[in-house]
Amino acid sequence: MARKPTVKKRCDCPDQNRPKKGGCKHSWYYNLTTSEGNRTRATIPDSIGLTQAQAQAILDSTTPGVAPEPVEVNLTFRQWAADWYGRRRVKDTSLEQYEIAIRKHLNPRWGSQRLRSIKKAQVEAWVQEMEANKDIANSTAEGHWKVFQMIMKDALQNGKITVNPTYEVEGPYVGPSKSYVFTPDECWAIYDEFPELYRPIPMIGFGCGARQAEAFAVCDDVLASDGKLLTVRRQVLRTKETRHRPTLVDRLKTSPRLNTKDVPVPPYLQDALGEYMERFPPQATETVLWEHKKKIDDCKRGPARPLFWTPRGGLLNRNHFNDDLWKPTLRKLGIKDEDGDLPTFHDLRHTFISRCLQNGIPEHTVAAWVGDTVEELRRTYSHLLKDHADTHGAVAASVTARPAPSPSRVGIAA
């Protein structure tokens, strides 16, 4: 088996193996054996300033007998980001988030800069800029950072750059997410105050832990015959792929890892849904029978009968629901968090999960109901359980308390 070629230098520079800025200006070379069996000296392109280990890594990643391709000197971040984006095979919602991050933040900051000229110090300064910018939420900055990392890592793997400037750079600080836990009185006040046409929707959130898009998509075929079980398997999506029209899709946020989830329906919700369907019968429409790695336009369609419709005969969308129904109801009831902000519909899901955990329902059971993993529950919802001292503190104290003295020892002490 032929030995792998080793990179070398023909210079006497004292820092040739670990060149510094302003130091050794010589390239690395190696002895190349061509397909005809001839040996020749070949230079590794753009290897000035690289350490011996870095140059050797470039050489080891090339096909034997083929010289390394020169780095594209004038390739800009915008050009490579477009190439990277065009090769993604992810959900349309993730693809839309990537496109927004590139268009609104990454290209304005890095787009015109040559890819190979982006340095670690510049990246560190950019991270600090995002942290200091009060107009960028922590979660938004984290999203921009992750997309930037993926693009630069892909550039390194494809030989467009020799060093990844994001290596060992810590991303933007992301603090704990802010959540609100509704009281039972608040949940029922919302139900009583909500417009009749949409009244059961908040109840599906706090009674079953459904996400907003899942609550919008409840159909008559997902309720068990006795009404005691709800099978969640659809969403109402309004994305670029659906041409921004509310569309019923047989898919969950967790697909393909989890395509359906079953959750018990409390008796009060069974009654509410029964009365609602008598007054507002479900209407027939089509649902997208989603298949993994297929675009929505390429998927088959099937029949479905959603419960919730607008007065104009359309499916619900979150903008109309949040701005015209949810927020006005909370303002009228005076429900707000400690910072004076309005809780979101997703906080109904937080409320369901935290109440279940607080009252001793096993984590794996709650995780199965809401479609999360146990690890996600522990990471996301543990900070909501503020009254553990009241609910489980006595049990914990009893198992660690000093044992009561036995009768024999009491006699000895006397």
Coordinates of C-alpha atoms in Angstrom, one line a residue:
M1 CA 0.0 0.0 0.0
A2 CA 1.5 3.3 -1.1
R3 CA 2.4 5.8 1.6
K4 CA 0.4 9.0 1.8
P5 CA 2.4 12.1 0.6
T6 CA 3.6 14.5 3.3
V7 CA 3.6 18.2 3.1
K8 CA 6.9 20.0 3.1
K9 CA 8.5 23.5 2.8
R10 CA 11.8 24.5 1.2
C11 CA 12.6 27.4 3.4
D12 CA 14.5 28.2 6.6
C13 CA 11.8 30.4 8.2
P14 CA 11.8 29.8 12.0
D15 CA 8.0 29.6 12.1
Q16 CA 7.5 27.5 9.0
N17 CA 5.5 24.8 10.9
R18 CA 3.4 27.3 12.8
P19 CA 3.3 30.5 10.7
K20 CA 2.2 33.7 12.4
K21 CA 0.8 36.9 10.9
G22 CA 3.7 38.6 9.2
G23 CA 5.8 35.4 9.4
C24 CA 6.6 32.7 6.9
K25 CA 5.2 33.6 3.4
H26 CA 6.0 30.3 1.7
S27 CA 3.5 27.7 0.5
W28 CA 3.4 24.0 1.4
Y29 CA 4.2 21.4 -1.3
Y30 CA 4.3 17.7 -1.7
N31 CA 5.5 15.1 -4.1
L32 CA 2.7 14.1 -6.5
T33 CA 2.7 10.8 -8.3
T34 CA 0.6 11.3 -11.5
S35 CA -1.6 8.7 -13.2
E36 CA 1.3 7.9 -15.6
G37 CA 3.6 7.1 -12.6
N38 CA 5.7 10.3 -12.9
R39 CA 6.7 12.2 -9.8
T40 CA 6.4 15.9 -9.7
R41 CA 6.4 18.7 -7.1
A42 CA 2.9 20.1 -6.5
T43 CA 2.0 23.2 -4.4
I44 CA -1.0 23.2 -2.2
P45 CA -3.0 26.2 -3.3
D46 CA -3.6 29.0 -0.8
S47 CA -1.5 27.3 1.9
I48 CA 0.5 30.4 2.9
G49 CA -0.1 31.0 6.6
L50 CA -1.4 27.5 7.3
T51 CA 0.2 25.2 9.9
Q52 CA 1.7 22.0 8.8
A53 CA -1.3 20.1 10.3
Q54 CA -3.8 22.2 8.4
A55 CA -1.9 21.8 5.1
Q56 CA -1.7 18.0 5.7
A57 CA -5.4 17.9 6.4
I58 CA -6.1 19.5 3.0
L59 CA -3.9 17.0 1.3
D60 CA -5.4 14.0 3.1
S61 CA -8.9 15.0 2.0
T62 CA -8.0 14.9 -1.7
T63 CA -8.1 11.9 -4.0
P64 CA -4.7 10.2 -4.5
G65 CA -3.0 11.4 -7.7
V66 CA -5.2 14.5 -8.0
A67 CA -3.9 17.9 -7.0
P68 CA -6.0 19.9 -4.6
E69 CA -8.3 22.4 -6.3
P70 CA -7.5 26.1 -5.7
V71 CA -9.8 28.0 -3.4
E72 CA -12.2 30.3 -5.3
V73 CA -10.7 33.6 -4.3
N74 CA -13.6 35.9 -5.1
L75 CA -16.5 33.7 -3.9
T76 CA -18.7 35.8 -1.7
F77 CA -20.8 34.8 1.3
R78 CA -24.0 35.7 -0.6
Q79 CA -23.0 33.3 -3.5
W80 CA -22.2 30.4 -1.3
A81 CA -25.3 31.0 1.0
A82 CA -27.5 30.7 -2.1
D83 CA -25.7 27.5 -3.2
W84 CA -26.1 26.1 0.3
Y85 CA -29.8 27.0 0.5
G86 CA -30.5 25.4 -2.8
R87 CA -29.2 22.0 -1.5
R88 CA -31.3 21.9 1.7
R89 CA -33.8 19.0 2.1
V90 CA -35.8 20.0 5.2
K91 CA -39.4 20.9 6.0
D92 CA -40.8 23.9 4.3
T93 CA -41.1 25.7 7.6
S94 CA -37.4 25.2 8.3
L95 CA -36.5 26.3 4.8
E96 CA -38.6 29.4 5.2
Q97 CA -36.7 30.2 8.4
Y98 CA -33.3 29.7 6.7
E99 CA -34.4 32.0 3.8
I100 CA -35.5 34.8 6.2
A101 CA -32.3 34.6 8.2
I102 CA -30.1 34.8 5.1
R103 CA -32.1 37.6 3.4
K104 CA -32.9 39.8 6.4
H105 CA -29.7 39.4 8.5
L106 CA -26.8 37.4 7.1
N107 CA -26.6 38.8 3.6
P108 CA -26.8 42.5 4.8
R109 CA -24.0 41.7 7.3
W110 CA -21.8 39.3 5.3
G111 CA -23.2 39.1 1.8
S112 CA -20.6 41.1 -0.1
Q113 CA -17.6 39.8 1.9
R114 CA -15.3 37.2 0.3
L115 CA -15.9 33.9 2.0
R116 CA -12.3 33.2 2.7
S117 CA -11.7 36.6 4.2
I118 CA -14.2 36.1 7.1
K119 CA -12.1 35.8 10.2
K120 CA -12.8 34.5 13.7
A121 CA -12.3 37.9 15.3
Q122 CA -15.0 39.4 13.0
V123 CA -17.4 36.6 13.9
E124 CA -16.8 37.1 17.6
A125 CA -17.5 40.9 17.2
W126 CA -20.7 40.1 15.3
V127 CA -21.9 37.8 18.1
Q128 CA -21.4 40.6 20.6
E129 CA -23.3 43.0 18.2
M130 CA -26.3 40.7 18.2
E131 CA -26.2 40.4 22.0
A132 CA -26.1 44.2 22.4
N133 CA -28.9 44.8 19.9
K134 CA -32.1 45.2 21.8
D135 CA -34.2 44.9 18.6
I136 CA -33.0 41.3 18.1
A137 CA -34.6 38.7 20.5
N138 CA -32.3 36.1 22.0
S139 CA -34.0 33.3 20.1
T140 CA -33.8 35.2 16.8
A141 CA -30.0 35.8 17.3
E142 CA -29.6 32.1 18.0
G143 CA -31.4 31.2 14.8
H144 CA -29.2 33.5 12.7
W145 CA -26.1 32.0 14.4
K146 CA -27.1 28.4 13.7
V147 CA -27.7 29.2 10.0
F148 CA -24.4 31.0 9.7
Q149 CA -22.6 28.1 11.4
M150 CA -24.1 25.6 8.9
I151 CA -23.2 27.7 5.9
M152 CA -19.5 28.1 7.0
K153 CA -19.2 24.4 8.0
D154 CA -20.5 23.4 4.6
A155 CA -18.0 25.8 2.9
L156 CA -15.2 24.1 4.8
Q157 CA -16.4 20.6 3.9
N158 CA -16.6 21.6 0.2
G159 CA -13.1 23.1 0.1
K160 CA -14.3 26.7 -0.3
I161 CA -12.4 27.8 2.8
T162 CA -9.4 26.3 4.6
V163 CA -10.4 27.3 8.2
N164 CA -13.9 27.6 9.7
P165 CA -14.1 31.1 11.4
T166 CA -16.9 29.9 13.7
Y167 CA -14.7 27.1 15.3
E168 CA -14.6 27.5 19.1
V169 CA -16.8 30.7 18.9
E170 CA -19.6 30.7 21.4
G171 CA -22.9 31.8 19.9
P172 CA -25.2 34.5 21.3
Y173 CA -26.4 34.1 24.9
V174 CA -29.9 32.8 25.0
G175 CA -31.6 33.2 28.4
P176 CA -34.5 31.1 29.7
S177 CA -37.7 31.3 27.7
K178 CA -40.5 33.4 29.2
S179 CA -43.6 31.4 29.9
Y180 CA -46.9 32.1 31.6
V181 CA -49.0 29.6 33.5
F182 CA -52.7 30.4 33.5
T183 CA -54.8 29.8 36.7
P184 CA -57.9 27.7 36.3
D185 CA -60.1 30.8 36.8
E186 CA -58.3 32.6 33.9
C187 CA -58.7 29.6 31.6
W188 CA -62.4 29.4 32.2
A189 CA -62.8 33.2 31.9
I190 CA -61.2 33.0 28.5
Y191 CA -63.6 30.2 27.5
D192 CA -66.6 32.2 28.7
E193 CA -65.5 35.4 27.0
F194 CA -64.4 33.9 23.7
P195 CA -66.7 34.3 20.6
E196 CA -69.0 31.3 20.2
L197 CA -67.7 30.4 16.8
Y198 CA -64.2 29.7 18.2
R199 CA -65.0 29.0 21.9
P200 CA -63.6 25.4 22.1
I201 CA -60.2 26.3 20.7
P202 CA -58.6 27.7 23.8
M203 CA -60.1 24.8 25.8
I204 CA -58.3 22.3 23.4
G205 CA -55.1 24.2 24.3
F206 CA -55.4 24.1 28.1
G207 CA -57.3 20.8 28.3
C208 CA -55.3 18.7 25.8
G209 CA -52.0 20.6 25.5
A210 CA -52.4 21.1 21.7
R211 CA -50.4 23.6 19.7
Q212 CA -52.3 26.4 18.1
A213 CA -52.0 25.0 14.5
E214 CA -53.1 21.5 15.9
A215 CA -56.2 23.0 17.6
F216 CA -57.2 24.8 14.4
A217 CA -57.0 21.4 12.5
V218 CA -59.2 19.3 14.8
C219 CA -61.6 17.3 12.6
D220 CA -64.6 15.0 13.4
D221 CA -62.6 11.9 12.5
V222 CA -60.0 12.3 15.2
L223 CA -62.4 12.1 18.1
A224 CA -63.0 8.6 19.5
S225 CA -66.6 7.3 19.3
D226 CA -67.0 7.8 23.0
G227 CA -65.3 11.2 22.8
K228 CA -62.7 10.3 25.4
L229 CA -59.6 10.4 23.2
L230 CA -58.3 12.9 20.7
T231 CA -55.9 11.8 18.0
V232 CA -53.8 14.8 17.0
R233 CA -52.3 14.3 13.5
R234 CA -53.1 17.4 11.5
Q235 CA -52.1 21.1 11.4
V236 CA -53.4 24.2 9.6
L237 CA -50.3 25.6 7.9
R238 CA -49.9 29.0 6.3
T239 CA -46.4 29.1 4.8
K240 CA -44.6 30.0 1.6
E241 CA -45.1 26.5 0.3
T242 CA -48.9 26.8 0.8
R243 CA -48.7 30.2 -1.0
H244 CA -49.6 31.8 2.4
R245 CA -53.1 30.3 2.3
P246 CA -54.3 28.3 5.4
T247 CA -54.0 24.6 4.3
L248 CA -55.0 21.5 6.2
V249 CA -52.0 19.1 6.3
D250 CA -51.7 15.6 7.8
R251 CA -48.5 16.3 9.5
L252 CA -47.3 17.4 12.9
K253 CA -44.4 19.7 13.9
T254 CA -42.6 16.5 15.1
S255 CA -43.0 14.6 11.8
P256 CA -41.5 12.3 10.7
R257 CA -40.3 11.4 14.2
L258 CA -43.8 11.4 15.4
N259 CA -46.8 11.5 13.1
T260 CA -49.7 11.1 15.6
K261 CA -50.3 11.5 19.3
D262 CA -53.3 10.5 21.4
V263 CA -54.4 12.6 24.4
P264 CA -57.4 12.1 26.7
V265 CA -60.2 14.5 26.4
P266 CA -61.6 15.8 29.7
P267 CA -65.3 15.4 30.3
Y268 CA -66.0 19.2 30.1
L269 CA -64.3 19.4 26.7
Q270 CA -66.3 16.3 25.5
D271 CA -69.5 18.2 26.4
A272 CA -68.3 21.5 24.8
L273 CA -67.3 19.8 21.5
G274 CA -70.5 17.9 21.4
E275 CA -72.6 21.0 21.8
Y276 CA -70.4 22.9 19.4
M277 CA -70.7 20.3 16.6
E278 CA -74.5 20.3 17.0
R279 CA -74.6 24.1 16.5
F280 CA -71.8 24.4 14.0
P281 CA -71.6 21.1 11.9
P282 CA -68.1 20.3 10.5
Q283 CA -67.6 21.2 6.8
A284 CA -66.0 19.0 4.2
T285 CA -62.7 20.0 2.6
E286 CA -59.5 18.3 1.5
T287 CA -56.3 17.6 3.5
V288 CA -52.8 17.2 2.2
L289 CA -51.7 13.5 2.8
W290 CA -48.1 14.6 3.6
E291 CA -45.2 12.3 2.7
H292 CA -41.6 12.7 4.1
K293 CA -39.3 14.6 1.7
K294 CA -42.1 15.5 -0.7
K295 CA -43.3 19.0 -1.4
I296 CA -46.9 19.8 -0.6
D297 CA -47.8 20.2 -4.3
D298 CA -46.6 16.7 -4.9
C299 CA -48.5 15.0 -2.1
K300 CA -51.9 13.3 -2.6
R301 CA -55.1 14.8 -1.2
G302 CA -57.8 13.2 1.0
P303 CA -61.2 14.2 2.5
A304 CA -61.5 15.8 6.0
R305 CA -64.2 17.7 8.0
P306 CA -62.6 20.4 10.2
L307 CA -64.6 21.8 13.1
F308 CA -63.5 25.4 12.9
W309 CA -64.1 27.8 10.1
T310 CA -64.2 31.6 9.6
P311 CA -67.6 33.3 8.8
R312 CA -66.4 33.5 5.1
G313 CA -65.8 29.7 4.9
G314 CA -62.1 29.6 5.2
L315 CA -59.7 27.8 7.6
L316 CA -58.3 29.7 10.5
N317 CA -55.0 31.5 10.4
R318 CA -52.9 32.5 13.4
N319 CA -52.7 36.2 12.5
H320 CA -56.5 36.7 12.4
F321 CA -56.9 34.5 15.5
N322 CA -54.2 36.2 17.5
D323 CA -54.9 39.8 16.6
D324 CA -58.7 39.8 16.3
L325 CA -59.7 37.2 18.9
W326 CA -57.0 36.1 21.4
K327 CA -55.4 39.5 22.3
P328 CA -58.7 41.5 22.6
T329 CA -60.1 38.8 24.9
L330 CA -57.0 38.9 27.2
R331 CA -57.0 42.7 27.3
K332 CA -60.7 42.7 28.2
L333 CA -60.1 40.3 31.0
G334 CA -56.9 42.1 32.2
I335 CA -54.7 39.0 31.9
K336 CA -51.0 39.8 31.5
D337 CA -47.7 38.5 32.8
E338 CA -45.4 40.2 35.4
D339 CA -43.8 42.4 32.6
G340 CA -47.2 43.6 31.4
D341 CA -47.1 41.5 28.2
L342 CA -50.0 39.4 27.0
P343 CA -49.5 35.6 27.3
T344 CA -49.6 33.6 24.0
F345 CA -51.8 30.7 23.0
H346 CA -48.8 28.5 23.4
D347 CA -48.9 29.3 27.1
L348 CA -52.0 27.3 27.3
R349 CA -49.9 24.3 26.3
H350 CA -47.3 25.3 28.9
T351 CA -50.1 25.4 31.5
F352 CA -51.4 21.9 30.6
I353 CA -47.9 20.4 30.8
S354 CA -46.9 22.1 34.0
R355 CA -50.2 21.2 35.8
C356 CA -49.8 17.6 34.7
L357 CA -46.3 17.4 36.0
Q358 CA -47.1 19.3 39.2
N359 CA -49.8 16.8 40.0
G360 CA -47.7 13.7 39.7
I361 CA -48.5 12.5 36.2
P362 CA -45.4 10.6 35.0
E363 CA -43.1 12.5 32.6
H364 CA -43.2 9.8 30.0
T365 CA -47.0 9.9 29.9
V366 CA -47.1 13.7 29.6
A367 CA -44.4 13.5 26.9
A368 CA -46.5 11.0 24.9
W369 CA -49.6 13.1 25.2
V370 CA -48.0 16.3 23.9
G371 CA -45.5 14.8 21.4
D372 CA -42.3 15.8 23.2
T373 CA -39.5 13.7 24.5
V374 CA -38.9 13.4 28.2
E375 CA -35.6 15.3 27.8
E376 CA -37.4 18.1 26.1
L377 CA -40.0 18.3 29.0
R378 CA -37.2 18.4 31.6
R379 CA -35.3 21.1 29.8
T380 CA -38.3 23.3 28.8
Y381 CA -40.8 23.0 31.6
S382 CA -38.9 22.3 34.8
H383 CA -38.6 26.1 35.5
L384 CA -42.4 26.3 35.5
L385 CA -42.8 24.0 38.4
K386 CA -42.5 26.7 41.1
D387 CA -44.7 24.9 43.7
H388 CA -42.8 21.6 43.8
A389 CA -42.1 22.4 47.5
D390 CA -45.8 22.3 48.2
T391 CA -46.7 19.3 46.0
H392 CA -43.8 17.0 46.5
G393 CA -41.8 18.7 49.3
A394 CA -43.5 16.7 52.1
V395 CA -42.7 13.4 50.4
A396 CA -39.1 14.3 49.9
A397 CA -38.8 15.5 53.5
S398 CA -40.4 12.2 54.8
V399 CA -37.8 10.0 53.1
T400 CA -34.8 11.9 54.5
A401 CA -36.1 12.8 58.0
R402 CA -34.4 11.5 61.1
P403 CA -36.0 8.2 62.0
A404 CA -38.2 8.1 65.1
P405 CA -36.5 6.5 68.1
S406 CA -37.3 2.8 68.6
P407 CA -39.0 1.7 71.9
S408 CA -35.9 -0.1 73.0
R409 CA -33.7 3.0 72.6
V410 CA -36.3 5.1 74.4
G411 CA -36.1 2.7 77.4
I412 CA -32.3 2.9 77.4
A413 CA -32.3 6.7 77.4
A414 CA -34.7 6.7 80.3

